[in-house]
């Protein structure tokens, strides 16, 4: 990964803090605030008149923990969080601290890598501070570069080192998918530098084919494989072919466990199916009996007087259906729900004797069985 050049933009004037991202308690005499979600010692010190307000680190960490516990609150609270940071993060050191806090949360808390990447993308577009040392996105990529530079040693390290390295790899994968780079004419692209970095991280993992390294590679390719392959194909590159070949070599030669080899083979199978993607037809056509062989699939099944089933797909459907309607005229005083409209008893039912015609009985049994089967589907 090459050095990220700093972007040229003037330092924006810090905004005034209006309210914190979480529900806040404000005082007309207080220049600061404290969110009600913080620990009780903040509340007590505030009410006692002490100026023991939360630091930037405490405020950000509490918000990160809040997102970890309630990821669904991201959409509703991220805008206010960014506005608060714009009034607070006004120095290089504060921006560096913010980047480090988010990075640590995204690489140390299980399942926070996706949320961390989304958070990084939002802040990269909404934080106004842009010092000479680099804006939020540049500092974030520089922090990732620090970990990237020791990839080979980390992939060969002990179990704890490898675990930390794997968390970084998956976070970088999420960043590649979620970090949007806006061009001068408004187009949105992904960071090419992350694409290059992921390729080299895969090399490091496959060069040290112990089980947990291979499992991490499988997770990364399941996450980003389709997007990476599309990007490489656009550039005329065959990187994915090389990766698949390397996986096949690992399955044949490496001393990894049987389960991991099965995972690798499943990944190769997934890629051969275009990463499980199904391409819809380019144009929509209304389904008709002529262009859709399943057009009559959900049509009801009727039975003739001889017990022969038929549906709307049969050529003589109209004739058979008309015959069915004529037979139903024997029930002029009954609605479909069985309500007697004549005011009398059940004249038709009263006339039924116990000796039903064998053919009709057989047809009736077929009808009941078919109805029961459809009801259970």
Short mmCIF file of C-alpha atoms in Angstrom, two decimals:
data_model
loop_
_atom_site.label_atom_id
_atom_site.label_comp_id
_atom_site.label_asym_id
_atom_site.label_seq_id
_atom_site.Cartn_x
_atom_site.Cartn_y
_atom_site.Cartn_z
CA UNK A 1 0.00 0.00 0.00
CA UNK A 2 1.54 3.30 -1.08
CA UNK A 3 1.62 6.40 1.03
CA UNK A 4 -1.64 8.32 0.99
CA UNK A 5 -1.10 11.91 -0.22
CA UNK A 6 -2.84 14.52 1.96
CA UNK A 7 -5.85 16.20 0.46
CA UNK A 8 -5.77 19.97 0.05
CA UNK A 9 -8.65 21.53 1.85
CA UNK A 10 -8.91 24.47 4.17
CA UNK A 11 -9.51 23.88 7.85
CA UNK A 12 -13.19 24.37 8.51
CA UNK A 13 -14.38 26.53 11.32
CA UNK A 14 -15.49 24.33 14.24
CA UNK A 15 -19.22 24.18 14.72
CA UNK A 16 -20.94 24.89 17.99
CA UNK A 17 -22.07 21.83 19.88
CA UNK A 18 -25.83 21.77 20.05
CA UNK A 19 -26.48 18.43 21.70
CA UNK A 20 -24.84 15.03 22.09
CA UNK A 21 -25.84 12.05 20.05
CA UNK A 22 -27.51 10.38 22.98
CA UNK A 23 -30.29 11.97 25.01
CA UNK A 24 -28.71 14.85 26.91
CA UNK A 25 -29.36 16.90 29.96
CA UNK A 26 -28.45 20.54 29.43
CA UNK A 27 -27.97 23.40 31.87
CA UNK A 28 -28.28 27.03 30.95
CA UNK A 29 -25.14 27.73 33.02
CA UNK A 30 -23.06 24.90 31.64
CA UNK A 31 -20.89 25.25 28.54
CA UNK A 32 -20.68 21.47 28.18
CA UNK A 33 -23.08 18.54 28.26
CA UNK A 34 -23.16 14.97 29.37
CA UNK A 35 -25.27 12.23 27.77
CA UNK A 36 -27.65 10.43 30.09
CA UNK A 37 -26.24 7.10 28.86
CA UNK A 38 -22.98 7.74 30.70
CA UNK A 39 -22.17 6.36 34.12
CA UNK A 40 -23.72 7.88 37.21
CA UNK A 41 -20.48 9.57 38.39
CA UNK A 42 -20.86 12.05 35.50
CA UNK A 43 -24.36 12.88 36.68
CA UNK A 44 -23.35 13.32 40.29
CA UNK A 45 -20.34 15.50 39.50
CA UNK A 46 -22.41 17.61 37.12
CA UNK A 47 -25.20 18.18 39.62
CA UNK A 48 -22.61 19.05 42.28
CA UNK A 49 -21.32 21.83 40.05
CA UNK A 50 -18.03 20.11 39.25
CA UNK A 51 -16.58 20.44 35.79
CA UNK A 52 -15.87 16.73 35.52
CA UNK A 53 -17.38 16.24 32.08
CA UNK A 54 -16.59 13.26 29.84
CA UNK A 55 -13.49 13.48 27.73
CA UNK A 56 -13.50 12.94 23.97
CA UNK A 57 -12.22 9.42 24.51
CA UNK A 58 -14.98 8.60 26.99
CA UNK A 59 -17.69 10.14 24.82
CA UNK A 60 -16.60 8.30 21.66
CA UNK A 61 -16.05 5.01 23.45
CA UNK A 62 -19.52 5.15 24.99
CA UNK A 63 -21.03 5.80 21.58
CA UNK A 64 -19.09 2.89 20.07
CA UNK A 65 -20.28 0.61 22.83
CA UNK A 66 -23.81 1.88 22.26
CA UNK A 67 -23.56 0.98 18.55
CA UNK A 68 -22.18 -2.44 19.44
CA UNK A 69 -25.17 -3.18 21.65
CA UNK A 70 -27.76 -1.46 19.43
CA UNK A 71 -26.53 -1.45 15.81
CA UNK A 72 -29.99 -0.45 14.62
CA UNK A 73 -29.51 3.01 16.15
CA UNK A 74 -26.84 3.90 13.59
CA UNK A 75 -29.20 5.55 11.11
CA UNK A 76 -30.97 7.68 13.69
CA UNK A 77 -27.97 8.81 15.75
CA UNK A 78 -24.97 9.04 13.42
CA UNK A 79 -25.80 12.53 12.12
CA UNK A 80 -25.91 14.05 15.60
CA UNK A 81 -22.76 12.18 16.59
CA UNK A 82 -20.87 13.66 13.64
CA UNK A 83 -22.16 17.16 14.44
CA UNK A 84 -20.97 16.78 18.02
CA UNK A 85 -17.53 15.64 16.85
CA UNK A 86 -17.26 18.64 14.54
CA UNK A 87 -17.53 20.87 17.59
CA UNK A 88 -15.09 18.78 19.59
CA UNK A 89 -12.44 17.40 17.23
CA UNK A 90 -10.58 20.58 16.33
CA UNK A 91 -6.93 19.49 16.60
CA UNK A 92 -4.64 16.95 14.95
CA UNK A 93 -4.27 15.04 18.20
CA UNK A 94 -8.03 14.83 18.71
CA UNK A 95 -8.50 13.49 15.18
CA UNK A 96 -5.75 10.92 15.67
CA UNK A 97 -7.37 9.84 18.93
CA UNK A 98 -10.76 9.46 17.23
CA UNK A 99 -9.27 7.30 14.47
CA UNK A 100 -7.48 5.06 16.97
CA UNK A 101 -10.61 4.57 19.09
CA UNK A 102 -12.68 3.47 16.10
CA UNK A 103 -9.89 1.26 14.74
CA UNK A 104 -9.46 -0.53 18.06
CA UNK A 105 -13.19 -1.12 18.42
CA UNK A 106 -13.47 -2.46 14.87
CA UNK A 107 -10.56 -4.89 15.27
CA UNK A 108 -11.12 -6.05 18.83
CA UNK A 109 -14.90 -6.43 19.17
CA UNK A 110 -16.42 -9.40 17.32
CA UNK A 111 -18.92 -8.42 14.62
CA UNK A 112 -18.14 -4.70 14.83
CA UNK A 113 -15.98 -4.60 11.70
CA UNK A 114 -18.98 -3.94 9.43
CA UNK A 115 -20.42 -1.24 11.69
CA UNK A 116 -16.96 0.26 12.12
CA UNK A 117 -16.51 0.47 8.35
CA UNK A 118 -19.89 2.18 7.94
CA UNK A 119 -18.99 4.62 10.70
CA UNK A 120 -15.65 5.38 9.04
CA UNK A 121 -17.34 6.02 5.71
CA UNK A 122 -19.83 8.45 7.24
CA UNK A 123 -17.23 10.37 9.20
CA UNK A 124 -14.91 10.56 6.19
CA UNK A 125 -17.60 12.57 4.39
CA UNK A 126 -18.97 14.62 7.31
CA UNK A 127 -16.08 15.58 9.58
CA UNK A 128 -15.05 19.12 8.69
CA UNK A 129 -11.55 19.17 10.18
CA UNK A 130 -8.81 18.59 7.60
CA UNK A 131 -5.39 19.43 9.06
CA UNK A 132 -2.09 19.21 7.21
CA UNK A 133 -1.44 15.81 8.75
CA UNK A 134 -4.40 14.44 6.81
CA UNK A 135 -8.17 14.25 7.00
CA UNK A 136 -10.09 11.46 8.72
CA UNK A 137 -9.91 9.01 5.80
CA UNK A 138 -6.19 9.60 5.25
CA UNK A 139 -5.37 9.09 8.91
CA UNK A 140 -7.49 5.95 8.97
CA UNK A 141 -5.67 4.48 5.96
CA UNK A 142 -2.33 5.41 7.51
CA UNK A 143 -3.35 3.55 10.67
CA UNK A 144 -4.26 0.51 8.57
CA UNK A 145 -0.93 0.80 6.76
CA UNK A 146 0.90 0.43 10.09
CA UNK A 147 -0.72 -2.98 10.60
CA UNK A 148 -0.38 -3.91 6.95
CA UNK A 149 3.39 -3.46 6.94
CA UNK A 150 3.85 -6.29 9.45
CA UNK A 151 1.52 -8.70 7.65
CA UNK A 152 4.12 -11.36 6.94
CA UNK A 153 5.37 -11.45 10.52
CA UNK A 154 1.80 -11.44 11.85
CA UNK A 155 0.75 -14.37 9.64
CA UNK A 156 3.68 -16.36 11.06
CA UNK A 157 3.17 -15.19 14.64
CA UNK A 158 1.69 -16.96 17.63
CA UNK A 159 -2.03 -17.61 17.99
CA UNK A 160 -2.77 -14.29 19.70
CA UNK A 161 -0.86 -12.32 17.06
CA UNK A 162 -2.60 -14.16 14.23
CA UNK A 163 -6.01 -13.56 15.80
CA UNK A 164 -5.36 -9.82 15.95
CA UNK A 165 -4.09 -9.91 12.38
CA UNK A 166 -7.22 -11.73 11.17
CA UNK A 167 -9.44 -9.09 12.76
CA UNK A 168 -7.50 -6.42 10.87
CA UNK A 169 -7.83 -8.34 7.58
CA UNK A 170 -11.62 -8.63 7.87
CA UNK A 171 -11.96 -4.97 8.88
CA UNK A 172 -9.96 -3.96 5.81
CA UNK A 173 -12.32 -6.09 3.73
CA UNK A 174 -15.31 -4.23 5.17
CA UNK A 175 -13.58 -0.91 4.52
CA UNK A 176 -13.04 -1.87 0.89
CA UNK A 177 -16.76 -2.55 0.50
CA UNK A 178 -18.07 0.41 2.48
CA UNK A 179 -15.56 3.26 2.18
CA UNK A 180 -16.74 5.47 -0.67
CA UNK A 181 -14.36 7.78 -2.52
CA UNK A 182 -16.10 10.66 -4.29
CA UNK A 183 -14.40 12.04 -7.39
CA UNK A 184 -14.31 15.63 -8.55
CA UNK A 185 -17.24 15.10 -10.91
CA UNK A 186 -19.34 13.33 -8.28
CA UNK A 187 -18.72 9.69 -9.20
CA UNK A 188 -18.35 7.25 -6.31
CA UNK A 189 -15.62 4.60 -6.37
CA UNK A 190 -13.87 2.24 -4.01
CA UNK A 191 -10.36 2.80 -2.72
CA UNK A 192 -7.98 1.05 -5.14
CA UNK A 193 -5.30 1.08 -2.49
CA UNK A 194 -7.44 -1.26 -0.37
CA UNK A 195 -7.94 -3.58 -3.34
CA UNK A 196 -4.16 -3.90 -3.71
CA UNK A 197 -3.78 -4.36 0.02
CA UNK A 198 -6.34 -7.18 0.18
CA UNK A 199 -4.50 -9.04 -2.59
CA UNK A 200 -1.26 -8.91 -0.64
CA UNK A 201 -2.97 -9.91 2.59
CA UNK A 202 -4.33 -13.01 0.85
CA UNK A 203 -0.79 -13.82 -0.27
CA UNK A 204 0.41 -13.57 3.32
CA UNK A 205 -2.36 -15.86 4.55
CA UNK A 206 -1.81 -18.53 1.89
CA UNK A 207 1.96 -18.38 2.35
CA UNK A 208 1.44 -19.59 5.92
CA UNK A 209 -1.32 -22.21 5.46
CA UNK A 210 -2.18 -23.03 9.05
CA UNK A 211 -5.85 -23.60 9.74
CA UNK A 212 -6.79 -20.22 11.20
CA UNK A 213 -4.99 -18.33 8.41
CA UNK A 214 -6.88 -20.34 5.79
CA UNK A 215 -10.19 -19.83 7.57
CA UNK A 216 -9.54 -16.07 7.60
CA UNK A 217 -8.80 -16.17 3.85
CA UNK A 218 -12.06 -18.02 3.21
CA UNK A 219 -14.02 -15.44 5.22
CA UNK A 220 -12.36 -12.58 3.37
CA UNK A 221 -13.08 -14.09 -0.05
CA UNK A 222 -16.69 -14.85 0.84
CA UNK A 223 -17.02 -11.22 1.89
CA UNK A 224 -15.20 -9.51 -0.97
CA UNK A 225 -14.55 -12.16 -3.64
CA UNK A 226 -17.26 -11.15 -6.09
CA UNK A 227 -16.40 -7.44 -5.88
CA UNK A 228 -12.67 -8.06 -6.15
CA UNK A 229 -13.07 -10.34 -9.17
CA UNK A 230 -15.30 -7.82 -10.94
CA UNK A 231 -12.76 -5.05 -10.31
CA UNK A 232 -9.86 -7.19 -11.52
CA UNK A 233 -11.74 -8.26 -14.64
CA UNK A 234 -12.44 -4.63 -15.51
CA UNK A 235 -8.68 -4.06 -15.48
CA UNK A 236 -7.96 -7.23 -17.45
CA UNK A 237 -6.31 -8.91 -14.48
CA UNK A 238 -6.42 -12.61 -13.64
CA UNK A 239 -5.76 -12.29 -9.91
CA UNK A 240 -8.79 -14.38 -8.93
CA UNK A 241 -7.71 -17.21 -11.19
CA UNK A 242 -4.33 -17.16 -9.47
CA UNK A 243 -5.97 -17.19 -6.03
CA UNK A 244 -8.19 -20.14 -6.94
CA UNK A 245 -5.16 -22.03 -8.28
CA UNK A 246 -3.36 -21.34 -5.05
CA UNK A 247 -6.31 -22.64 -3.05
CA UNK A 248 -6.32 -25.86 -5.07
CA UNK A 249 -2.61 -26.28 -4.40
CA UNK A 250 -3.19 -25.79 -0.67
CA UNK A 251 -5.90 -28.46 -0.70
CA UNK A 252 -3.49 -30.89 -2.37
CA UNK A 253 -0.28 -30.11 -0.52
CA UNK A 254 -0.88 -28.30 2.77
CA UNK A 255 -1.15 -30.11 6.10
CA UNK A 256 -4.35 -28.34 7.07
CA UNK A 257 -7.28 -30.14 8.64
CA UNK A 258 -9.90 -32.00 6.66
CA UNK A 259 -12.61 -29.49 7.67
CA UNK A 260 -10.55 -26.56 6.40
CA UNK A 261 -9.90 -28.34 3.10
CA UNK A 262 -13.65 -28.81 2.74
CA UNK A 263 -14.15 -25.09 3.39
CA UNK A 264 -11.64 -24.27 0.66
CA UNK A 265 -13.32 -26.61 -1.80
CA UNK A 266 -16.72 -25.09 -0.99
CA UNK A 267 -15.24 -21.66 -1.71
CA UNK A 268 -13.96 -22.84 -5.10
CA UNK A 269 -17.45 -24.19 -5.81
CA UNK A 270 -19.00 -20.87 -4.76
CA UNK A 271 -16.75 -18.98 -7.11
CA UNK A 272 -17.56 -21.35 -9.98
CA UNK A 273 -21.23 -20.42 -9.49
CA UNK A 274 -20.38 -16.71 -9.91
CA UNK A 275 -20.25 -16.26 -6.13
CA UNK A 276 -23.86 -17.35 -5.83
CA UNK A 277 -25.14 -14.39 -7.79
CA UNK A 278 -28.23 -14.86 -9.92
CA UNK A 279 -28.62 -12.48 -12.83
CA UNK A 280 -32.21 -11.41 -13.45
CA UNK A 281 -33.55 -11.13 -16.98
CA UNK A 282 -32.78 -7.79 -18.56
CA UNK A 283 -36.36 -7.00 -19.55
CA UNK A 284 -39.61 -7.65 -17.77
CA UNK A 285 -42.32 -9.54 -19.59
CA UNK A 286 -45.78 -10.20 -18.22
CA UNK A 287 -46.27 -13.92 -17.70
CA UNK A 288 -48.57 -15.60 -20.22
CA UNK A 289 -49.34 -19.25 -21.08
CA UNK A 290 -47.11 -18.80 -24.13
CA UNK A 291 -43.92 -17.51 -22.45
CA UNK A 292 -44.14 -19.05 -18.97
CA UNK A 293 -44.27 -22.86 -18.65
CA UNK A 294 -45.27 -22.48 -14.98
CA UNK A 295 -48.15 -20.14 -15.74
CA UNK A 296 -50.79 -22.69 -14.67
CA UNK A 297 -48.77 -24.08 -11.76
CA UNK A 298 -50.92 -22.47 -9.06
CA UNK A 299 -54.25 -22.86 -10.85
CA UNK A 300 -56.92 -24.86 -8.95
CA UNK A 301 -57.71 -28.44 -9.94
CA UNK A 302 -61.29 -29.41 -10.77
CA UNK A 303 -62.91 -32.80 -11.37
CA UNK A 304 -65.38 -33.94 -14.00
CA UNK A 305 -68.44 -36.05 -13.17
CA UNK A 306 -66.26 -39.09 -13.91
CA UNK A 307 -63.64 -37.98 -11.39
CA UNK A 308 -61.10 -36.94 -14.02
CA UNK A 309 -59.00 -33.92 -12.84
CA UNK A 310 -58.56 -30.90 -15.08
CA UNK A 311 -57.10 -27.39 -14.84
CA UNK A 312 -57.13 -24.18 -16.87
CA UNK A 313 -54.20 -25.61 -18.86
CA UNK A 314 -56.37 -28.28 -20.47
CA UNK A 315 -57.46 -27.53 -24.07
CA UNK A 316 -61.13 -28.37 -23.32
CA UNK A 317 -61.11 -26.48 -20.02
CA UNK A 318 -64.03 -24.20 -20.92
CA UNK A 319 -66.27 -27.13 -21.86
CA UNK A 320 -65.46 -29.11 -18.73
CA UNK A 321 -65.79 -26.08 -16.50
CA UNK A 322 -69.21 -25.25 -17.96
CA UNK A 323 -70.32 -28.82 -17.25
CA UNK A 324 -69.12 -28.36 -13.68
CA UNK A 325 -71.18 -25.18 -13.32
CA UNK A 326 -74.27 -26.94 -14.65
CA UNK A 327 -73.80 -29.70 -12.10
CA UNK A 328 -73.56 -27.11 -9.35
CA UNK A 329 -77.04 -25.86 -10.34
CA UNK A 330 -78.33 -28.78 -8.29
CA UNK A 331 -77.48 -26.51 -5.31
CA UNK A 332 -79.45 -23.34 -6.15
CA UNK A 333 -80.16 -22.48 -2.53
CA UNK A 334 -76.59 -22.80 -1.19
CA UNK A 335 -73.82 -20.27 -1.10
CA UNK A 336 -70.18 -21.30 -1.13
CA UNK A 337 -70.03 -21.11 2.65
CA UNK A 338 -72.91 -23.57 2.97
CA UNK A 339 -75.51 -21.09 4.18
CA UNK A 340 -79.07 -22.25 3.49
CA UNK A 341 -80.96 -19.49 1.69
CA UNK A 342 -84.28 -21.32 1.23
CA UNK A 343 -85.36 -21.05 4.83
CA UNK A 344 -86.05 -24.80 5.03
CA UNK A 345 -83.88 -27.57 6.28
CA UNK A 346 -81.23 -29.27 4.16
CA UNK A 347 -83.34 -30.77 1.33
CA UNK A 348 -80.38 -31.85 -0.77
CA UNK A 349 -78.50 -33.35 2.14
CA UNK A 350 -81.63 -35.05 3.37
CA UNK A 351 -82.02 -36.78 0.02
CA UNK A 352 -78.55 -38.30 0.03
CA UNK A 353 -78.65 -41.97 0.85
CA UNK A 354 -75.76 -44.00 2.13
CA UNK A 355 -75.25 -45.88 -1.13
CA UNK A 356 -73.09 -43.48 -3.17
CA UNK A 357 -72.24 -44.47 -6.72
CA UNK A 358 -68.79 -46.17 -6.68
CA UNK A 359 -67.32 -43.93 -9.39
CA UNK A 360 -68.58 -40.78 -7.69
CA UNK A 361 -67.30 -42.06 -4.35
CA UNK A 362 -63.87 -42.67 -5.84
CA UNK A 363 -63.82 -39.22 -7.43
CA UNK A 364 -64.88 -37.65 -4.15
CA UNK A 365 -62.10 -39.41 -2.27
CA UNK A 366 -59.57 -38.20 -4.83
CA UNK A 367 -60.89 -34.69 -4.47
CA UNK A 368 -60.58 -34.80 -0.67
CA UNK A 369 -57.06 -36.18 -0.82
CA UNK A 370 -55.97 -33.55 -3.34
CA UNK A 371 -57.52 -30.74 -1.28
CA UNK A 372 -55.80 -31.97 1.86
CA UNK A 373 -52.45 -32.18 0.07
CA UNK A 374 -52.76 -28.61 -1.21
CA UNK A 375 -53.80 -27.36 2.20
CA UNK A 376 -50.65 -28.78 3.76
CA UNK A 377 -48.36 -27.22 1.13
#
